[in-house]
GROMACS .gro file of C-alpha atoms in nm:
model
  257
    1UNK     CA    1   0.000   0.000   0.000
    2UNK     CA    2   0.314   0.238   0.071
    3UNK     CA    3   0.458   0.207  -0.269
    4UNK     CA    4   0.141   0.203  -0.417
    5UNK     CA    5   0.085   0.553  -0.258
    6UNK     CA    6   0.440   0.657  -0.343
    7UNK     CA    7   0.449   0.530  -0.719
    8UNK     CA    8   0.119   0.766  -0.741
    9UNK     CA    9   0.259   1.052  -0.603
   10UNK     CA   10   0.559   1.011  -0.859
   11UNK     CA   11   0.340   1.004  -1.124
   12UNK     CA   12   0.161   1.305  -1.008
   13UNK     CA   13   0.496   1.510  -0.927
   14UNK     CA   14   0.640   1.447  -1.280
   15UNK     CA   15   0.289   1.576  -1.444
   16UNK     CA   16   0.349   1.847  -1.219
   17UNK     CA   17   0.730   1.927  -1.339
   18UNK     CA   18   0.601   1.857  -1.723
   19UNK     CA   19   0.376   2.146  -1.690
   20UNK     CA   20   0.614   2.365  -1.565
   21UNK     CA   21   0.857   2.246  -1.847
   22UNK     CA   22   0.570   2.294  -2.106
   23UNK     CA   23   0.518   2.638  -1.982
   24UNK     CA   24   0.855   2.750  -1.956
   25UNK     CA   25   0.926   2.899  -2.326
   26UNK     CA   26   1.221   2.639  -2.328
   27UNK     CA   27   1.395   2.794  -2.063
   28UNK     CA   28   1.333   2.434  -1.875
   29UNK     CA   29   1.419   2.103  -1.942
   30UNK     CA   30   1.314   1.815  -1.766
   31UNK     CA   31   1.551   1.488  -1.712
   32UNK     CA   32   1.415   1.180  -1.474
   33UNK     CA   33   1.670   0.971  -1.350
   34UNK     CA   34   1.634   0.622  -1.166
   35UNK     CA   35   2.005   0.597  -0.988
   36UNK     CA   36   2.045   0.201  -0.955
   37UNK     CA   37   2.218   0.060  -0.648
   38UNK     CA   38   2.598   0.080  -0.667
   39UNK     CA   39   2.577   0.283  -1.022
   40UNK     CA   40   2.771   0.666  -1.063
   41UNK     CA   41   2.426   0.785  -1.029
   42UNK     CA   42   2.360   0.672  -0.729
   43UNK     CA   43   2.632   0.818  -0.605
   44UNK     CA   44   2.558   1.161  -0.752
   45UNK     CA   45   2.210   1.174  -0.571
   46UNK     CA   46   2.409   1.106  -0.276
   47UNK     CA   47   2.672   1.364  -0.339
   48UNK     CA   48   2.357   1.633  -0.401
   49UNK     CA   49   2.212   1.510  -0.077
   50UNK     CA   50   1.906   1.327  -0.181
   51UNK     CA   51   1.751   1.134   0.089
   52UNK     CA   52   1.764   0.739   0.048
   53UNK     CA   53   1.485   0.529   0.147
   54UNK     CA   54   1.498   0.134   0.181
   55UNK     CA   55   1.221  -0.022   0.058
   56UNK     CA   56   1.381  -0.454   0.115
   57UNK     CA   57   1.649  -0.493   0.255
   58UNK     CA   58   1.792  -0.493  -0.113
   59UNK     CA   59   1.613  -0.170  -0.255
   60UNK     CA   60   1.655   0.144  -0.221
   61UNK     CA   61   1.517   0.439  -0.409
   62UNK     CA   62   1.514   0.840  -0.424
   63UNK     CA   63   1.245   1.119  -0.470
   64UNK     CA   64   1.368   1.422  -0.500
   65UNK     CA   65   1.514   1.711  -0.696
   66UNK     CA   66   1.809   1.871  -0.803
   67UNK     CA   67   1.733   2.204  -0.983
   68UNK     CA   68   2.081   2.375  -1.143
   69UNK     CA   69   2.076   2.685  -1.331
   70UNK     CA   70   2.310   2.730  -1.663
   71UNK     CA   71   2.604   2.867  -1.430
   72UNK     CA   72   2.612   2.551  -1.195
   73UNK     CA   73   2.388   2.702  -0.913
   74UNK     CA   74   2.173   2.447  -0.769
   75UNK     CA   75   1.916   2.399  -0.540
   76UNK     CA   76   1.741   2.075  -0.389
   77UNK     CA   77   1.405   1.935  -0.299
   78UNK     CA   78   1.567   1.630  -0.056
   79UNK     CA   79   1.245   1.466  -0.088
   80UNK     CA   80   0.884   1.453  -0.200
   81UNK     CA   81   0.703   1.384   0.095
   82UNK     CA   82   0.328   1.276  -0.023
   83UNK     CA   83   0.192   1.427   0.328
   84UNK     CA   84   0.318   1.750   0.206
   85UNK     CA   85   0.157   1.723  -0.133
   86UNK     CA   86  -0.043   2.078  -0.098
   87UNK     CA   87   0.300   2.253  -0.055
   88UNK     CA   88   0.420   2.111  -0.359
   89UNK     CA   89   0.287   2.392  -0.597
   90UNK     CA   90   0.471   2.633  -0.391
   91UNK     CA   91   0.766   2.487  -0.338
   92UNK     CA   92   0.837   2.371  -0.702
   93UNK     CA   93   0.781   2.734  -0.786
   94UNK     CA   94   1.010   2.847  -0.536
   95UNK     CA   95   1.309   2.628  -0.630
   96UNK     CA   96   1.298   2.673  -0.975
   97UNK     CA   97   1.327   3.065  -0.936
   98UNK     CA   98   1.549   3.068  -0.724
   99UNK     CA   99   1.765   2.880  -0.916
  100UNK     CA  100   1.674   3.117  -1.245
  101UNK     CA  101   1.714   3.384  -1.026
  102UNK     CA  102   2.012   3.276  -0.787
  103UNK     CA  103   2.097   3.691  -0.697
  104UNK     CA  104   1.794   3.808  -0.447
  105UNK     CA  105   1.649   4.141  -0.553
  106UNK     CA  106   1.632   4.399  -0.263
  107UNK     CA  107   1.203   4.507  -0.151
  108UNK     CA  108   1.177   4.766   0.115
  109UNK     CA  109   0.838   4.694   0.335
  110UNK     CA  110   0.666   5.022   0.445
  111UNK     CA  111   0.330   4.998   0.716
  112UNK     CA  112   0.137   5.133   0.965
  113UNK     CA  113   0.120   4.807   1.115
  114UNK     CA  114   0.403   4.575   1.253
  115UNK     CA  115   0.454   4.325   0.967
  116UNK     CA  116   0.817   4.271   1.011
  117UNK     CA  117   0.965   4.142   1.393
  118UNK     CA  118   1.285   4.066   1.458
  119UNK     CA  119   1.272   3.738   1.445
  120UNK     CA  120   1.370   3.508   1.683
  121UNK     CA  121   1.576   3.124   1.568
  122UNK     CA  122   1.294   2.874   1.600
  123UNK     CA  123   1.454   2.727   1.869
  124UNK     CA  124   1.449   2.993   2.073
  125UNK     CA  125   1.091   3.023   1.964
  126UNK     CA  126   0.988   2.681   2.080
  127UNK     CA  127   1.163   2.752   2.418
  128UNK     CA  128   0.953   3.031   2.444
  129UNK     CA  129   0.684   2.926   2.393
  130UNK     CA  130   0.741   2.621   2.635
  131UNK     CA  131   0.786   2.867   2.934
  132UNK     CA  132   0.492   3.052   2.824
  133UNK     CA  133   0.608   3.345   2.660
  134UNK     CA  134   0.457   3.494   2.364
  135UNK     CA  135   0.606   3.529   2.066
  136UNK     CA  136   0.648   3.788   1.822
  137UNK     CA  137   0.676   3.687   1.457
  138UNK     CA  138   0.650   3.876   1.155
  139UNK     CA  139   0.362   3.829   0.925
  140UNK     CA  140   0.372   3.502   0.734
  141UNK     CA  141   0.365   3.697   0.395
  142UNK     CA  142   0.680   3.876   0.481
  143UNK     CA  143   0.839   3.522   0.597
  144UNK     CA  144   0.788   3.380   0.260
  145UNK     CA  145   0.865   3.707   0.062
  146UNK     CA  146   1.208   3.657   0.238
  147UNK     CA  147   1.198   3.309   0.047
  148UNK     CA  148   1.267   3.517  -0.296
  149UNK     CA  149   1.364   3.851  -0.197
  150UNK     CA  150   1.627   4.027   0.070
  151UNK     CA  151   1.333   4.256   0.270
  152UNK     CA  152   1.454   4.553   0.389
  153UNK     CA  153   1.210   4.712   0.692
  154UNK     CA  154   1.165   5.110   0.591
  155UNK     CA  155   1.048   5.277   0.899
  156UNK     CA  156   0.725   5.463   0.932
  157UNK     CA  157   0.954   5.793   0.972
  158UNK     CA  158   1.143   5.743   0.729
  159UNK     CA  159   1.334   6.044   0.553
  160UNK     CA  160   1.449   5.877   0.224
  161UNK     CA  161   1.371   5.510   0.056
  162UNK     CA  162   1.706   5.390  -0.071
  163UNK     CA  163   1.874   5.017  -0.151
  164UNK     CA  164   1.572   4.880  -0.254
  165UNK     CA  165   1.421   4.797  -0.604
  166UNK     CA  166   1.069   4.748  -0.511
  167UNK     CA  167   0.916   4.913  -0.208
  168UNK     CA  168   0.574   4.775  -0.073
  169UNK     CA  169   0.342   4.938   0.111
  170UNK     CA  170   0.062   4.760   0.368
  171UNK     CA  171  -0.215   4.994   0.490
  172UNK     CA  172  -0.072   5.307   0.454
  173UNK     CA  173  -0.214   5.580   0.709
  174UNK     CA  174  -0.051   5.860   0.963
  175UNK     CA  175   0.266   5.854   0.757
  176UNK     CA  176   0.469   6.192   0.806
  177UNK     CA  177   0.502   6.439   0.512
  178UNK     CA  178   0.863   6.347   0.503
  179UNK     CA  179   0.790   5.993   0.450
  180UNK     CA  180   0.558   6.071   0.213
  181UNK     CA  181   0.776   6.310   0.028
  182UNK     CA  182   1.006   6.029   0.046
  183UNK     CA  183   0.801   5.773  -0.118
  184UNK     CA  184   0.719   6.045  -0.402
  185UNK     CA  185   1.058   6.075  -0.518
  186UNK     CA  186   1.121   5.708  -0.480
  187UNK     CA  187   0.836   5.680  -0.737
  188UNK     CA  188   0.950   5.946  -0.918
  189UNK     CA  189   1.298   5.862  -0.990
  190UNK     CA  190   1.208   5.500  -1.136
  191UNK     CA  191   1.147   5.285  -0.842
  192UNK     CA  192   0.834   5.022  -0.831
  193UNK     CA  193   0.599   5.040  -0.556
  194UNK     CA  194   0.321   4.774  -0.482
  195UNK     CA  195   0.048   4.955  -0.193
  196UNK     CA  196  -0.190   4.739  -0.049
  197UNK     CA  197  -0.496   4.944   0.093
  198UNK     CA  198  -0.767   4.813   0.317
  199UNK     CA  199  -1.097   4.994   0.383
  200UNK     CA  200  -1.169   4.782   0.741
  201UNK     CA  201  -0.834   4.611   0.835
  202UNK     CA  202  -0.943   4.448   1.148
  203UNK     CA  203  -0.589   4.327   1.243
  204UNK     CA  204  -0.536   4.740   1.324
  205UNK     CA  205  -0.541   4.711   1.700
  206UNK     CA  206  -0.420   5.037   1.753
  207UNK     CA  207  -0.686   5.224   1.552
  208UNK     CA  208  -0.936   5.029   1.734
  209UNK     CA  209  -0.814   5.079   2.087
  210UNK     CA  210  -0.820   5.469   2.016
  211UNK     CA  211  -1.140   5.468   1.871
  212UNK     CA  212  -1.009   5.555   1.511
  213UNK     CA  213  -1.000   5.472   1.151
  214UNK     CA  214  -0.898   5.136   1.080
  215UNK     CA  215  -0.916   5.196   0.712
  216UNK     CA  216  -0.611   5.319   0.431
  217UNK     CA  217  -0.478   5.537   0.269
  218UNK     CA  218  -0.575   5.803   0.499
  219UNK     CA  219  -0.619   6.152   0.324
  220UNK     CA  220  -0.241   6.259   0.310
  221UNK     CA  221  -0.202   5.951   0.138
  222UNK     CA  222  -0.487   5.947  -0.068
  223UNK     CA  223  -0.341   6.302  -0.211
  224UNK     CA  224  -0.008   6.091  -0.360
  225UNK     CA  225  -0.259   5.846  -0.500
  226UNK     CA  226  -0.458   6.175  -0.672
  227UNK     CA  227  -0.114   6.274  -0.763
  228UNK     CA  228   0.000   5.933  -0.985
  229UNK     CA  229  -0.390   5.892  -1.122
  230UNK     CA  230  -0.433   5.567  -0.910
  231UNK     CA  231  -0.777   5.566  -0.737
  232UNK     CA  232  -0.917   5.290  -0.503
  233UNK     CA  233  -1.285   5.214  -0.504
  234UNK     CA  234  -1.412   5.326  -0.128
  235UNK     CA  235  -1.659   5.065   0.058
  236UNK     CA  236  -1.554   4.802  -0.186
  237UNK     CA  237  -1.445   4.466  -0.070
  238UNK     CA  238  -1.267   4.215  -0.263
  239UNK     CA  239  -1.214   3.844  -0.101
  240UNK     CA  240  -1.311   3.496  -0.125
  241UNK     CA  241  -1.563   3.447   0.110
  242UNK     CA  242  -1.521   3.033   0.104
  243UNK     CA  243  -1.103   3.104   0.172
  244UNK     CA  244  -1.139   3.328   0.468
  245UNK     CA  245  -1.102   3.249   0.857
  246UNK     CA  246  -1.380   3.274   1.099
  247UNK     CA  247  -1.379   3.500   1.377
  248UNK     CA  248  -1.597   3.774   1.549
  249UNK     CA  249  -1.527   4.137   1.438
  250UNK     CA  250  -1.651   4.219   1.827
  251UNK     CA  251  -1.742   4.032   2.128
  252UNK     CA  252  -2.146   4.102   2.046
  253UNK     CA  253  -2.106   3.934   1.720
  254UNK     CA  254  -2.159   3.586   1.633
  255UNK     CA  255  -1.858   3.440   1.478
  256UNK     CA  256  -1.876   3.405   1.089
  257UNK     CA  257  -1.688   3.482   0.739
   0.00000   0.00000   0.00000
């Protein structure tokens, strides 16, 4: 039943890598490889750092990949674990641009709200959280943008936005003029911004607590928006309603979408 469940998977991860390879405009190629026991390739997989499995006490086998890029770079997949088979998408994609794109591009992260922590080493993590401590962690989106990018945090008082090729914006309110001036000419002298605006951002505990606006841009910002024709629809909501979380947006609610 176990290598009937692994054979399966194979099949369904090489589909997988065909598609990519189909949709690459020939800038992949695909090559499956079956390293024998005691053969040069099994002793390549070995020297990649594939993980070897015994299935008898006489066979062995490999699942994995080695991704290498036209100037040697490689990266590897040790192993295709079938219990992690909704990560797959994500983690194909992730190893094959990295590999394309071995030098990290620099994105500067800009917010009213704390996205990026300094994060603590997961073992100091799980120690804190085994003496009851909370822990602080950045926002998974900026944990996995770090999987493709070097993020740089910009402070919310910033002066001037430099060292970065993309800078990205989350729920921008209460900015100063400087920062905003700031952002302007980082715009303005070629750089690519991405601004995420949210009309009701619940996660804005601070807003809340003061009895304020928990919705972006605020009007300072708005006027930058005015100023590069961008213009967000107001008391418009876009979302999957069967892909969100449930939760109560106050204690008198009842919990829903």
């Amino acid at each position: 039943e176990g290598l009937r469940t692994f054979n399966n998977h194979f099949l369904y991860v090489q589909e997988l890598l065909r598609q990519y390879v189909d949709n690459s405009r020939n800038n992949l190629t695909l090559e499956v490889i079956d390293p024998r026991p005691d053969t040069p390739e099994e002793e390549d997989a070995l020297a990649y750092g594939l993980k070897k499995f015994n299935l008898t006490e006489t066979e062995r086998y490999f699942f994995g990949l080695v991704a290498e890029n036209e100037s040697g770079t490689e990266k590897i997949i040790e192993f295709f674990d079938p219990n992690q088979k909704d990560n797959l998408e994500y983690e194909l994609t992730k190893i094959i641009y990295t590999a394309l794109n071995p030098q990290k591009k620099n994105i500067g992260i800009l917010s009213s709200l704390d996205v990026l922590k300094d994060d603590v080493s997961p073992y100091m993590a799980q120690m804190m959280r085994m003496q009851g401590k909370n822990v602080e962690e950045s926002w998974l989106i900026t944990r996995m943008l770090s999987d493709f990018y070097n993020v740089k945090k910009i402070e919310k008082d910033a002066e001037a936005i430099t060292g970065v090729n993309t800078l990205v914006i989350i729920h921008p309110k209460g900015f100063s003029e400087k920062t905003l001036f700031a952002i302007d000419q980082f715009l303005m002298k070629g750089g690519k911004l991405l601004v995420f605006v949210d009309p009701n951002a619940v996660i804005d505990r601070q807003a809340g607590l003061s009895g304020g606006s928990s919705s972006s841009p605020d009007a300072d910002f708005k006027k930058l928006m005015d100023k590069w024709g961008i213009k967000s629809k107001e008391n418009t909501f876009a979302g999957d309603k069967y892909l969100s979380g449930v939760g109560r947006f106050n204690s008198n609610m009842p919990a829903g979408r």
